[in-house]
Amino acid sequence: MRYDATMFDHAEYASRYDTSADYLQDQMFTRIGPRARKRGCLTCRDLVEIGKWKFRGLWVKKHERELRANRDQAVRTITRIAFSLDGVRAVMLLTALNGVGVPMASAILTIVLPDRFGVIDVRAWATLYRWKLVTNVKTSFVPDDYGLYLKIIRRLSNRANLTPRKVDMALFAYDDEHRNGPLRLSGR
């Protein structure tokens, strides 16, 4: 199916993104994000909390150890600089932190700046693939993938008059409703 903006109600799908059982979601966007915006950076403790949210179904002590291995001052400095950058450059800088890959970096940016960023995820990417907005299925991401993803979701967010975060929620919800088979799609 080729994507057609008139065929998809982004706001409707964003509202289908299930947050009812996700107390961490509320904590991220009502407590950690606003506090970090005001402070201009994250603390190491914030980083660990974001990791628990991002990896909620896959959270293991190894993730926590990796994130806690970061010095608080390094987290503060790197995130302060990253929040002033855009897209690929911000993600590349954030991945210098222990335990932070591209999806986690996108989560950090989105929690603090949801009007500018969205969370990259295999489910959201799978929706873009279904709509032929990307050419391949992904199970892992590099910074340039995030640059492409961000370009697409910002274009969709402008068309739908939603934030990039709302668009990523809509893409995730769409995949949740339309996916057949395992979460990680096979493809070229």
C-alpha positions as a printed NumPy array, in Angstrom:
array([[  0.   ,   0.   ,   0.   ],
       [  1.418,   3.359,  -1.002],
       [  0.953,   6.105,   1.604],
       [ -1.722,   8.683,   0.893],
       [ -2.203,  11.393,   3.513],
       [ -5.942,  11.489,   2.816],
       [ -6.264,   7.787,   3.714],
       [ -4.766,   8.003,   7.193],
       [ -5.998,   9.93 ,  10.198],
       [ -2.81 ,  10.507,  12.191],
       [ -4.629,  12.024,  15.16 ],
       [ -7.001,   9.049,  15.34 ],
       [ -4.128,   6.566,  15.357],
       [ -2.126,   8.649,  17.841],
       [ -5.104,   8.392,  20.199],
       [ -4.982,   4.585,  19.819],
       [ -1.435,   4.456,  21.175],
       [ -2.06 ,   2.611,  24.421],
       [ -0.631,   4.429,  27.424],
       [ -3.218,   3.181,  29.924],
       [ -0.92 ,   0.677,  31.614],
       [  2.237,   2.675,  31.059],
       [  2.812,   4.746,  34.189],
       [  6.38 ,   5.347,  33.003],
       [  5.087,   7.105,  29.865],
       [  3.295,   9.676,  32.004],
       [  6.348,  10.065,  34.22 ],
       [  8.593,  10.69 ,  31.197],
       [  6.487,  13.388,  29.573],
       [  5.071,  15.123,  32.64 ],
       [  8.001,  14.97 ,  35.048],
       [ 11.374,  14.102,  33.503],
       [ 10.964,  15.941,  30.182],
       [  9.767,  19.267,  31.631],
       [ 12.37 ,  19.151,  34.407],
       [ 15.17 ,  18.496,  31.889],
       [ 13.89 ,  21.27 ,  29.6  ],
       [ 13.978,  23.705,  32.496],
       [ 17.434,  22.564,  33.62 ],
       [ 18.717,  22.295,  30.041],
       [ 20.091,  18.781,  30.483],
       [ 19.496,  15.308,  31.892],
       [ 21.052,  13.78 ,  34.983],
       [ 22.337,  10.216,  35.106],
       [ 19.274,   9.317,  37.176],
       [ 17.007,  10.731,  34.432],
       [ 18.934,   8.698,  31.859],
       [ 18.305,   5.465,  33.779],
       [ 14.588,   6.285,  34.117],
       [ 14.325,   6.943,  30.376],
       [ 16.071,   3.616,  29.763],
       [ 13.493,   1.827,  31.913],
       [ 10.725,   3.375,  29.803],
       [ 12.347,   2.758,  26.417],
       [ 13.326,  -0.828,  27.2  ],
       [ 10.329,  -1.567,  29.436],
       [  9.594,  -5.024,  28.028],
       [ 13.275,  -5.842,  27.592],
       [ 14.777,  -4.108,  30.645],
       [ 17.519,  -6.084,  32.287],
       [ 20.084,  -5.194,  34.906],
       [ 22.722,  -5.036,  32.157],
       [ 20.974,  -1.97 ,  30.687],
       [ 20.868,  -0.331,  34.067],
       [ 24.566,  -1.031,  34.719],
       [ 25.528,   0.4  ,  31.324],
       [ 23.517,   3.582,  31.852],
       [ 24.691,   4.028,  35.448],
       [ 28.313,   3.702,  34.262],
       [ 27.977,   7.209,  32.826],
       [ 29.322,   9.982,  35.029],
       [ 26.605,  12.46 ,  35.952],
       [ 28.643,  15.418,  34.693],
       [ 29.185,  13.685,  31.322],
       [ 25.436,  13.067,  30.996],
       [ 24.705,  16.699,  31.84 ],
       [ 27.295,  18.067,  29.396],
       [ 26.445,  15.751,  26.495],
       [ 22.692,  16.204,  26.823],
       [ 22.995,  19.992,  27.18 ],
       [ 24.883,  20.14 ,  23.87 ],
       [ 22.66 ,  17.532,  22.159],
       [ 19.501,  19.488,  22.987],
       [ 20.886,  22.41 ,  20.992],
       [ 21.547,  20.243,  17.92 ],
       [ 19.206,  18.675,  15.412],
       [ 18.608,  15.153,  14.159],
       [ 21.629,  13.113,  13.2  ],
       [ 24.156,  15.287,  15.037],
       [ 22.182,  15.153,  18.292],
       [ 21.78 ,  11.372,  18.035],
       [ 25.448,  10.858,  17.235],
       [ 26.458,  12.85 ,  20.286],
       [ 24.041,  11.034,  22.6  ],
       [ 25.306,   7.631,  21.447],
       [ 28.654,   8.558,  23.013],
       [ 26.996,   7.748,  26.353],
       [ 27.28 ,   4.169,  27.636],
       [ 24.169,   2.136,  26.899],
       [ 22.704,   4.652,  24.452],
       [ 22.021,   3.523,  20.893],
       [ 20.022,   5.335,  18.242],
       [ 16.546,   4.31 ,  19.541],
       [ 17.441,   5.346,  23.103],
       [ 18.947,   8.623,  21.837],
       [ 15.714,   9.336,  19.953],
       [ 13.727,   8.62 ,  23.127],
       [ 15.87 ,  11.075,  25.095],
       [ 15.345,  13.8  ,  22.511],
       [ 11.611,  13.109,  22.271],
       [ 10.975,  13.128,  26.001],
       [ 12.699,  16.473,  26.39 ],
       [ 11.665,  18.053,  23.06 ],
       [  8.49 ,  16.287,  21.79 ],
       [  7.643,  19.175,  19.46 ],
       [ 10.88 ,  18.556,  17.525],
       [ 11.559,  14.819,  17.764],
       [  9.963,  11.367,  17.661],
       [ 11.071,   7.956,  18.894],
       [ 12.453,   5.627,  16.221],
       [ 11.269,   2.072,  16.656],
       [ 11.017,  -1.06 ,  14.493],
       [  7.224,  -0.809,  14.629],
       [  7.069,   2.793,  13.436],
       [  9.645,   1.994,  10.747],
       [  7.578,  -1.044,   9.676],
       [  4.603,   1.249,   9.09 ],
       [  6.726,   3.547,   6.941],
       [  7.903,   0.481,   5.009],
       [  4.301,  -0.692,   4.49 ],
       [  3.487,   2.75 ,   3.109],
       [  6.573,   2.639,   0.852],
       [  8.088,   5.716,   2.501],
       [ 11.279,   3.761,   3.262],
       [ 12.809,   1.064,   1.103],
       [ 13.775,  -1.617,   3.615],
       [ 12.812,  -3.2  ,   6.906],
       [ 15.069,  -2.431,   9.862],
       [ 15.72 ,  -4.236,  13.103],
       [ 18.511,  -1.902,  14.183],
       [ 19.309,   1.701,  13.379],
       [ 22.258,   3.999,  12.665],
       [ 22.172,   7.803,  13.014],
       [ 21.465,   8.342,   9.295],
       [ 18.352,   6.146,   9.641],
       [ 17.152,   8.542,  12.311],
       [ 17.816,  11.483,  10.014],
       [ 15.582,   9.933,   7.351],
       [ 12.949,   8.93 ,   9.912],
       [ 12.897,  12.43 ,  11.388],
       [ 12.554,  14.012,   7.95 ],
       [  9.562,  11.775,   7.172],
       [  7.768,  12.186,  10.502],
       [  8.269,  15.948,  10.455],
       [  6.739,  16.092,   6.987],
       [  3.816,  13.972,   8.208],
       [  3.471,  16.063,  11.361],
       [  3.285,  19.27 ,   9.321],
       [  0.577,  17.789,   7.085],
       [ -1.431,  16.512,  10.033],
       [ -0.79 ,  19.506,  12.315],
       [  0.595,  17.218,  15.027],
       [  3.906,  17.02 ,  16.856],
       [  6.519,  14.522,  15.638],
       [  5.87 ,  12.611,  18.889],
       [  2.167,  12.245,  18.046],
       [  3.098,  10.995,  14.57 ],
       [  5.48 ,   8.364,  15.97 ],
       [  2.701,   7.236,  18.315],
       [  0.327,   6.961,  15.337],
       [  2.864,   4.925,  13.342],
       [  3.378,   2.585,  16.296],
       [ -0.382,   2.157,  16.818],
       [ -0.913,   1.522,  13.098],
       [  1.674,  -1.262,  13.161],
       [  0.121,  -2.699,  16.302],
       [ -3.226,  -3.006,  14.501],
       [ -1.94 ,  -4.137,  11.09 ],
       [  1.067,  -6.334,  11.808],
       [  0.794,  -9.977,  10.879],
       [  3.303, -12.271,  12.485],
       [  6.327, -11.478,  14.622],
       [  7.275,  -7.974,  15.638],
       [ 10.46 ,  -7.925,  13.611],
       [  9.363,  -8.143,  10.   ],
       [ 11.492,  -9.985,   7.523],
       [ 12.3  ,  -8.152,   4.346],
       [ 14.998,  -6.747,   2.131]])
